Short mmCIF file of C-alpha atoms in Angstrom, two decimals:
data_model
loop_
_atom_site.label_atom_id
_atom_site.label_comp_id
_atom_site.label_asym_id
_atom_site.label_seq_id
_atom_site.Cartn_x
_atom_site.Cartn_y
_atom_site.Cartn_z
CA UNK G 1 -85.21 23.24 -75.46
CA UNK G 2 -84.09 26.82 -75.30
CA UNK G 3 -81.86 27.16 -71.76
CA UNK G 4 -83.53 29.42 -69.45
CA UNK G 5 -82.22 32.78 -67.78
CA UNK G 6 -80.34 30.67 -64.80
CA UNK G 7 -79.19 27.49 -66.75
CA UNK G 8 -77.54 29.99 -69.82
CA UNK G 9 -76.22 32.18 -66.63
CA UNK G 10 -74.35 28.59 -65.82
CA UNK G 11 -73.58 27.58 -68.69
CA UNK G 12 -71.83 31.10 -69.54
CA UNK G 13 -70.09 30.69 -66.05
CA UNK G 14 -68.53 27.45 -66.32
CA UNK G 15 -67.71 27.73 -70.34
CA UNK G 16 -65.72 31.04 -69.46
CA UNK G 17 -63.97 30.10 -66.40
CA UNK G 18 -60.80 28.98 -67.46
CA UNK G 19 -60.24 32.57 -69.99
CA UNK G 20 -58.86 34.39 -67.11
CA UNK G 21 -56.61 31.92 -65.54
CA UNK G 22 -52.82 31.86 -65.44
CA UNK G 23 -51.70 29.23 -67.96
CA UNK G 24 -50.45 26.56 -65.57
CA UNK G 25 -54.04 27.19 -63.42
CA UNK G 26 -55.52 26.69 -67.14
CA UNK G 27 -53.46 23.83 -67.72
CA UNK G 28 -54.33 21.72 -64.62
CA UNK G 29 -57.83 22.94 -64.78
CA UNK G 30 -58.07 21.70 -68.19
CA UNK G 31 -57.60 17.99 -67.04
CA UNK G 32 -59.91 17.29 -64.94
CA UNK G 33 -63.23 17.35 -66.48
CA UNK G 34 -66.20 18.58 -64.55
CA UNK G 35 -68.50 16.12 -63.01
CA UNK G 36 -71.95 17.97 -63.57
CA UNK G 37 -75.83 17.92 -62.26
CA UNK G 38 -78.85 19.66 -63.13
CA UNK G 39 -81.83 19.39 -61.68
CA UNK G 40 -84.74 22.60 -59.92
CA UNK G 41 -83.84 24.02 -56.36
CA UNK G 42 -87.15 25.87 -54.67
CA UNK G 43 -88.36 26.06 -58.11
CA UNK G 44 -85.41 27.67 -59.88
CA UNK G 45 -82.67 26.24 -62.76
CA UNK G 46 -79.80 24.78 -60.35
CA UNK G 47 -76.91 23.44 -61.60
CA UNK G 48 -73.51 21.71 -60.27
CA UNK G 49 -69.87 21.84 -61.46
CA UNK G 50 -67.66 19.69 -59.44
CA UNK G 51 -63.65 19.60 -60.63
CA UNK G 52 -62.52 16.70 -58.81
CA UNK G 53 -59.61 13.66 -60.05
CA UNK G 54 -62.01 11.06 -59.13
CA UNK G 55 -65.52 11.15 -60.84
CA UNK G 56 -66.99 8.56 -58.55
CA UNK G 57 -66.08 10.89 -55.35
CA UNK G 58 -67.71 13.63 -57.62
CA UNK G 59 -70.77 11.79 -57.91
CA UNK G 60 -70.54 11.04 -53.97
CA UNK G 61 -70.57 14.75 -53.20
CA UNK G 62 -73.36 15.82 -55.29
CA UNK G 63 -75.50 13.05 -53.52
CA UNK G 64 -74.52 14.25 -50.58
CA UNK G 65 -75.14 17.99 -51.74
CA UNK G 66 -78.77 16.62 -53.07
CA UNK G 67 -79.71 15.54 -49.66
CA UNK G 68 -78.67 18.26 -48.13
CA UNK G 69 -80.72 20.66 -51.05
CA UNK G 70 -83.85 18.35 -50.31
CA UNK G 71 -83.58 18.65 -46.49
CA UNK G 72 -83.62 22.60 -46.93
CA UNK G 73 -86.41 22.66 -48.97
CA UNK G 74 -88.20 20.54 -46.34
CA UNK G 75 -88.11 23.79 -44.10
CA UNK G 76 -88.15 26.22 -46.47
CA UNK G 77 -90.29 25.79 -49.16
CA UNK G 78 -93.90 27.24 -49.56
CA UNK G 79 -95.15 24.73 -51.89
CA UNK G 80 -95.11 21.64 -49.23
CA UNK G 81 -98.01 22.30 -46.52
CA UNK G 82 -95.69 19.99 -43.98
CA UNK G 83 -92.63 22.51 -44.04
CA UNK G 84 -91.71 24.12 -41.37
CA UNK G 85 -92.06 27.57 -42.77
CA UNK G 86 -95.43 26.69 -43.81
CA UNK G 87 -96.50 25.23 -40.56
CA UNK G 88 -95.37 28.60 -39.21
CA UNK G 89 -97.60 30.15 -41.17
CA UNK G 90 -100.35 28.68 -40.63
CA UNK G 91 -100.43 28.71 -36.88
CA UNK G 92 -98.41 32.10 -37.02
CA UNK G 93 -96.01 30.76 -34.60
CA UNK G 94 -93.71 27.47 -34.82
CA UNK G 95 -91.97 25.68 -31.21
CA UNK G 96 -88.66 24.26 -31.59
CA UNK G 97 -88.11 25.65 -34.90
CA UNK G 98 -85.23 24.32 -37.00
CA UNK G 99 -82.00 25.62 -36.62
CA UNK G 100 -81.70 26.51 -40.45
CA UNK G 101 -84.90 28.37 -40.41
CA UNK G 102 -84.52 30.18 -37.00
CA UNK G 103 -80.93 31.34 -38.40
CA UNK G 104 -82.08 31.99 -42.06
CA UNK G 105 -84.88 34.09 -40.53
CA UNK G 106 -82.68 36.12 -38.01
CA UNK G 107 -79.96 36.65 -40.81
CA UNK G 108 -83.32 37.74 -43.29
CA UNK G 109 -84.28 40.13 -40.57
CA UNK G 110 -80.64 41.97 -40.20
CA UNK G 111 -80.79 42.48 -43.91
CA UNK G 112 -84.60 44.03 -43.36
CA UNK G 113 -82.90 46.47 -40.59
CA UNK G 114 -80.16 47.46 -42.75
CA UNK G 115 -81.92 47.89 -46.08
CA UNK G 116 -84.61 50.33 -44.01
CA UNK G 117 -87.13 47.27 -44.51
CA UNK G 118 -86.57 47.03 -48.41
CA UNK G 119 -85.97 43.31 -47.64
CA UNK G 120 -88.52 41.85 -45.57
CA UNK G 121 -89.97 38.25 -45.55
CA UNK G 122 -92.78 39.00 -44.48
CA UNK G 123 -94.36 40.43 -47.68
CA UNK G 124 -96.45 36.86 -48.42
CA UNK G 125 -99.87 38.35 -48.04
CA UNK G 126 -98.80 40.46 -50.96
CA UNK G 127 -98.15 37.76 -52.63
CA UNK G 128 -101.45 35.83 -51.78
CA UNK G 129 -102.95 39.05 -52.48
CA UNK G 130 -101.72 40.13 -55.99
CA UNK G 131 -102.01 36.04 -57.19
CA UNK G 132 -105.46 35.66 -56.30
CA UNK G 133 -106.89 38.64 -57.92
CA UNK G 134 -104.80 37.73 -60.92
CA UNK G 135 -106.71 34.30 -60.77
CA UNK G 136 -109.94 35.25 -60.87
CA UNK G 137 -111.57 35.71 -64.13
CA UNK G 138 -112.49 39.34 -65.12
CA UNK G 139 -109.50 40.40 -62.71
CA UNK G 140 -108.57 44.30 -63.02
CA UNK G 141 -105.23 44.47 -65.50
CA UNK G 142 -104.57 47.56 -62.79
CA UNK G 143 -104.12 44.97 -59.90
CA UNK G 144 -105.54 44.72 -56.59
CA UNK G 145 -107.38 47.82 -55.63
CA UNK G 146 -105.77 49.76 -53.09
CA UNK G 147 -107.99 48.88 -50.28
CA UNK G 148 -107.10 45.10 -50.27
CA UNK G 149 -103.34 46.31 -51.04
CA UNK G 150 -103.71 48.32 -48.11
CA UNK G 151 -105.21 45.81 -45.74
CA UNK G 152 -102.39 43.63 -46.95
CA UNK G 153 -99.53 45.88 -46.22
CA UNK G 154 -101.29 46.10 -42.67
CA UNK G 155 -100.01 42.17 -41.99
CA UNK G 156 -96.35 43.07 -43.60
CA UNK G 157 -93.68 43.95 -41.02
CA UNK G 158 -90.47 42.16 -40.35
CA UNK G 159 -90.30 44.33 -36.71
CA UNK G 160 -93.36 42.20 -35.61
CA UNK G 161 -91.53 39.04 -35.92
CA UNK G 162 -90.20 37.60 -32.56
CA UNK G 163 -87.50 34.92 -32.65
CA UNK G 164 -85.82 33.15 -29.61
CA UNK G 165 -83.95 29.77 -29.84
CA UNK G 166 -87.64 28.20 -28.62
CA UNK G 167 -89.92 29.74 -30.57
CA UNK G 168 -91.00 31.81 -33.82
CA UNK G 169 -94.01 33.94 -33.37
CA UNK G 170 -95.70 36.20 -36.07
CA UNK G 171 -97.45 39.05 -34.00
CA UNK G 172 -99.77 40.13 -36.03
CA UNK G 173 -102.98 38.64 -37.05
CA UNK G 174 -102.89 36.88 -40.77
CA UNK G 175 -98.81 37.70 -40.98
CA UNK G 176 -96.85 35.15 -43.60
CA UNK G 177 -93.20 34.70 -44.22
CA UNK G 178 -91.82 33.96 -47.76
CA UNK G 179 -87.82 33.19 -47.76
CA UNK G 180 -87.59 33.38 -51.29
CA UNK G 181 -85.41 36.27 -51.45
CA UNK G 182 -82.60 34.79 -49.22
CA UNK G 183 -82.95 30.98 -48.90
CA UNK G 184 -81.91 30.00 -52.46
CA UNK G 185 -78.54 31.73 -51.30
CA UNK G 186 -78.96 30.14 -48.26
CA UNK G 187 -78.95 26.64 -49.82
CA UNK G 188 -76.21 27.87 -52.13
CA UNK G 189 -73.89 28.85 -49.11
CA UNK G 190 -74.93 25.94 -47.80
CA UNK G 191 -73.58 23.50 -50.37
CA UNK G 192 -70.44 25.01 -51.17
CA UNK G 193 -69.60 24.52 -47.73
CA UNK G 194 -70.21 21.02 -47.71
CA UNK G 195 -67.93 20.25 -50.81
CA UNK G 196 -65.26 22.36 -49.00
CA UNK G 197 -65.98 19.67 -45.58
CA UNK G 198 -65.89 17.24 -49.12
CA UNK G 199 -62.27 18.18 -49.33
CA UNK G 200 -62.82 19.91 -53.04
CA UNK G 201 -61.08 22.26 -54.24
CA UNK G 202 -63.04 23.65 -57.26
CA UNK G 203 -66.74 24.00 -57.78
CA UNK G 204 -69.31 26.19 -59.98
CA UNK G 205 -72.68 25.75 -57.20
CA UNK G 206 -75.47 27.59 -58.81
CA UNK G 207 -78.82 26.57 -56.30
CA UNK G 208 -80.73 29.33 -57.85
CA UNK G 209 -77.77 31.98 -56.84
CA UNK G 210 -74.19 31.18 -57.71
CA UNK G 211 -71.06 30.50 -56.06
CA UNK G 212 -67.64 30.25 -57.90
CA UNK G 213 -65.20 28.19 -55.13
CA UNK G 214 -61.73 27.81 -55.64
CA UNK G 215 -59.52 27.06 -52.44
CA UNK G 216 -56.45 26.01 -54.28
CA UNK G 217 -53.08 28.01 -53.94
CA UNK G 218 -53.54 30.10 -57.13
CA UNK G 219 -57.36 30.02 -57.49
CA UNK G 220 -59.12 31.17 -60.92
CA UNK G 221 -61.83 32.96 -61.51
CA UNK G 222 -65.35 32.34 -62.77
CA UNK G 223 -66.76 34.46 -65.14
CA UNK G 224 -70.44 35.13 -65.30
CA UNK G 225 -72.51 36.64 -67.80
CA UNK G 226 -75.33 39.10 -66.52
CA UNK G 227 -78.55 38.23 -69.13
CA UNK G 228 -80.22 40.91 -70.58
CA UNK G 229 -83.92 40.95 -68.90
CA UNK G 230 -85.26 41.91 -72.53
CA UNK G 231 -83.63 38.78 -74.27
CA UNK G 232 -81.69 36.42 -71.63
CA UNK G 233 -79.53 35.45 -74.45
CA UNK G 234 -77.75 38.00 -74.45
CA UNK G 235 -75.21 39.06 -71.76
CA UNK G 236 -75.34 43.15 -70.86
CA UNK G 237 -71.95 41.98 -69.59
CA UNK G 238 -70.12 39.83 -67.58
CA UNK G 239 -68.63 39.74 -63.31
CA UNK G 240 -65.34 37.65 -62.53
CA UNK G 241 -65.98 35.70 -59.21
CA UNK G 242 -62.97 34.47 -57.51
CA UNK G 243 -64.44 32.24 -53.91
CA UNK G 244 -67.51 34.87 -54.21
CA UNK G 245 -71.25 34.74 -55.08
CA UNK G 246 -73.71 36.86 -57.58
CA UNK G 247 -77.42 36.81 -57.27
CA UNK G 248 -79.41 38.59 -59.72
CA UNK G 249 -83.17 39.75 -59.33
CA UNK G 250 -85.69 39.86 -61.72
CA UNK G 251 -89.62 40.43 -62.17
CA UNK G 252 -89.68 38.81 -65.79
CA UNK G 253 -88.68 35.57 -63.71
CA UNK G 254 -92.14 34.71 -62.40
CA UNK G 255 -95.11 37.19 -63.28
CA UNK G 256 -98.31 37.45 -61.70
CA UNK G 257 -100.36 38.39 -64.70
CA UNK G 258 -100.80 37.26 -68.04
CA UNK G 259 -99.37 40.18 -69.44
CA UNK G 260 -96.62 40.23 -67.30
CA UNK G 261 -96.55 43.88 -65.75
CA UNK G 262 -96.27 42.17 -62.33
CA UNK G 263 -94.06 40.77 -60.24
CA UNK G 264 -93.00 38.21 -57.86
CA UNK G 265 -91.11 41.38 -56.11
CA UNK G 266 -93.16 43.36 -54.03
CA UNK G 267 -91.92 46.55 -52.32
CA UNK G 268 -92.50 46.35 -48.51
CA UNK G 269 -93.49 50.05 -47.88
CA UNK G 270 -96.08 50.10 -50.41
CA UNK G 271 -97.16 46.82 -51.84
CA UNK G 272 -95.86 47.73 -55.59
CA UNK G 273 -95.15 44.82 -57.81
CA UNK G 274 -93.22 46.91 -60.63
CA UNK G 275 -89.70 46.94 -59.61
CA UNK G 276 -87.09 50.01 -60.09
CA UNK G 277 -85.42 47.85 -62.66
CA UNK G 278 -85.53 45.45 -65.10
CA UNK G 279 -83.03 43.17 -63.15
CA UNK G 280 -80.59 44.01 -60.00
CA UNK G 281 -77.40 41.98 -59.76
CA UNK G 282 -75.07 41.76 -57.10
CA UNK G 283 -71.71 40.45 -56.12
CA UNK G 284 -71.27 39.62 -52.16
CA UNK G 285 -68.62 37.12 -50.04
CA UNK G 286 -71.69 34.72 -49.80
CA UNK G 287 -74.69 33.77 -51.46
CA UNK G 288 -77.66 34.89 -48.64
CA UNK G 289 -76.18 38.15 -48.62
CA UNK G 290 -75.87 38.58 -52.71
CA UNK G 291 -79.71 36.95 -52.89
CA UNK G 292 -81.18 39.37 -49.79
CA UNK G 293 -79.62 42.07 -51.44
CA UNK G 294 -80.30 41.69 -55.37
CA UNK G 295 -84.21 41.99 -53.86
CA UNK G 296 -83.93 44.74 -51.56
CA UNK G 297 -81.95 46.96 -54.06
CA UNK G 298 -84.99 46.28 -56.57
CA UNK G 299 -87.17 48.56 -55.06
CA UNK G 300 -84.18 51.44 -53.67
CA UNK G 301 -83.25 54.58 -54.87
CA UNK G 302 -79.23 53.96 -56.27
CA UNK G 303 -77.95 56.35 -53.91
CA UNK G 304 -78.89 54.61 -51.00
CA UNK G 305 -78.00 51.45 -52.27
CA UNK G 306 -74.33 52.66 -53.44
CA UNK G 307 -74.25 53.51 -49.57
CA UNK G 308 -74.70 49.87 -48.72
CA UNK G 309 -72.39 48.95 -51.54
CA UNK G 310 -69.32 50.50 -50.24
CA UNK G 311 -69.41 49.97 -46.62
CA UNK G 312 -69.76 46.43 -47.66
CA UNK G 313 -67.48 46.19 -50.02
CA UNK G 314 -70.11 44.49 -53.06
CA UNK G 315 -70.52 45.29 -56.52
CA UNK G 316 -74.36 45.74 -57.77
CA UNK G 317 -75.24 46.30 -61.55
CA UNK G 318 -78.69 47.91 -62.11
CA UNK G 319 -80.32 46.94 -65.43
CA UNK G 320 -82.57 49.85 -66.46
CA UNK G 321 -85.89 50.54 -68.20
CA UNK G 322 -84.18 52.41 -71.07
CA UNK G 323 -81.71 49.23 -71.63
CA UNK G 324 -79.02 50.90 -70.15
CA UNK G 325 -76.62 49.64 -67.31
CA UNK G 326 -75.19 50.86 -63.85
CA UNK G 327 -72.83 49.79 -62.06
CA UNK G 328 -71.47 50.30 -58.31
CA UNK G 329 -68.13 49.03 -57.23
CA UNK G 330 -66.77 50.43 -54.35
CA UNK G 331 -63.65 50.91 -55.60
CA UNK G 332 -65.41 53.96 -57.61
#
């Protein structure tokens, strides 16, 4: 079986890693063989890399890190009618939320505030929209006609959702919140903290979004290859990450339609599913931020998201429609 666009993305990460290290980081490195998993996290390739002396301790950490990954998905994922998320859905309000989803939400709403609502979770009627036109047989290869895009842009507004430690509320009538821009960085961040709690030292954590973590004295880096959109086996080129995190978005990763002109990445001001670019990568201190950013810089102009890029301090590569490349670094 052919690896797909996140496994190869791993597999490129971990095979590199020890290239740029000093020799004696290469040296030690070198003998202690990684302890790995494999597996699907909220539906995407996920993969672990654990570097530790003792492979049974490995194995006890990525159990622990599994139950962990399944207890997230319990609140966050769309696909399991007793979530929480999608009991807030369907009652448009949830009491006593969980503290993972009442934080993921309030950090996914910051991001919608500083992107100018580029990122915004609450774009799942556009999803529900766009998949069951493309379901029906006969559907128009044009997409939804703008009415129904229209009436579903109506229920899309991250301002109109109201969180207190008590209580999520969704204030508008037929509102739905997707996390599947943010929480697979989320679950990332997540993890990696738990094998630093572990007491490891060195770890590839790739839950969908990746996370090279080194906490050692003289840490090496990672070295990830970005896939080309057009053929993901081949890298447009590649990011070092030294205790940092990359996220890339995509719309060849799930398509609406048969023919694939639409996407799983809808833009919040006007219900498009055809993003700027082919593929938006980008390099952050954590995983949520990297993942809530790859997706709102999808559908933003590249000055405004170099903007974001330097007062942050990120790096962001833009894959084009004419094949070509951009990068930001704020280092110019």
């Amino acid at each position: 079986m052919n690896p797909t666009r996140r496994r190869f993305i791993g597999i490129a990460a971990a095979a590199s890693a020890l290239a740029l290290a000093p020799y004696p980081a290469r040296r030690a490195a070198a003998s202690i063989a990684p302890t790995i998993w494999q597996g699907v996290a909220l539906g995407a390739d996920a993969e672990l890399r654990l570097y530790h002396p003792d492979p049974q301790a490995a194995q006890r950490l990525i159990a622990q890190s599994l139950r962990e990954l399944h207890r997230l998905e319990a609140i966050f994922s769309l696909y399991r009618d007793d979530s929480a998320l999608s009991i807030l859905n369907r009652q448009g309000f949830l009491d006593n939320p969980p503290a993972d989803l009442l934080r993921l939400l309030s950090v996914g709403l910051r991001y919608g505030r500083l992107t100018g609502g580029a990122f915004d979770p609450t774009v799942q009627p556009l999803w529900q929209l766009y998949a069951e036109h493309f379901s029906r047989p006969g559907a128009d290869r044009e997409g939804p006609a703008a009415p129904a895009v229209a009436q579903a842009l109506a229920r899309v507004s991250y301002e109109d959702v109201a969180l207190d430690s008590g209580r999520i509320a969704l204030r508008r009538p037929g509102m739905g919140i997707t996390l599947n821009g943010i929480a697979q960085g989320y679950i990332t961040d997540r993890i990696t903290e738990l094998l630093k709690l572990g007491g490891l030292e060195r770890a590839l954590v790739d839950m969908g979004e990746i996370q090279g973590m080194d906490t050692r004295a003289a840490p090496a880096d990672w070295v990830v290859g970005l896939a080309d959109p057009r053929d993901p086996n081949r890298m447009l080129g590649t990011a070092r990450l030294r205790n940092q995190a990359l996220a890339t978005s995509g719309g060849y990763g799930t398509a609406i339609d048969a023919e694939g002109r639409f996407t799983h990445l809808f833009d919040p001001h006007t219900g498009r599913a055809r993003p700027l670019y082919r593929s938006v990568s980008v390099m952050a201190p954590n995983a949520t931020m990297a993942d809530a950013l790859s997706t709102a810089f999808s559908y933003m102009p590249l000055d405004a998201t170099e903007l974001i890029v330097r007062e942050h301090g990120l790096r962001a590569w833009f894959a084009l429609s004419d094949g070509g490349l951009v990068m930001q670094d704020p280092a110019g």
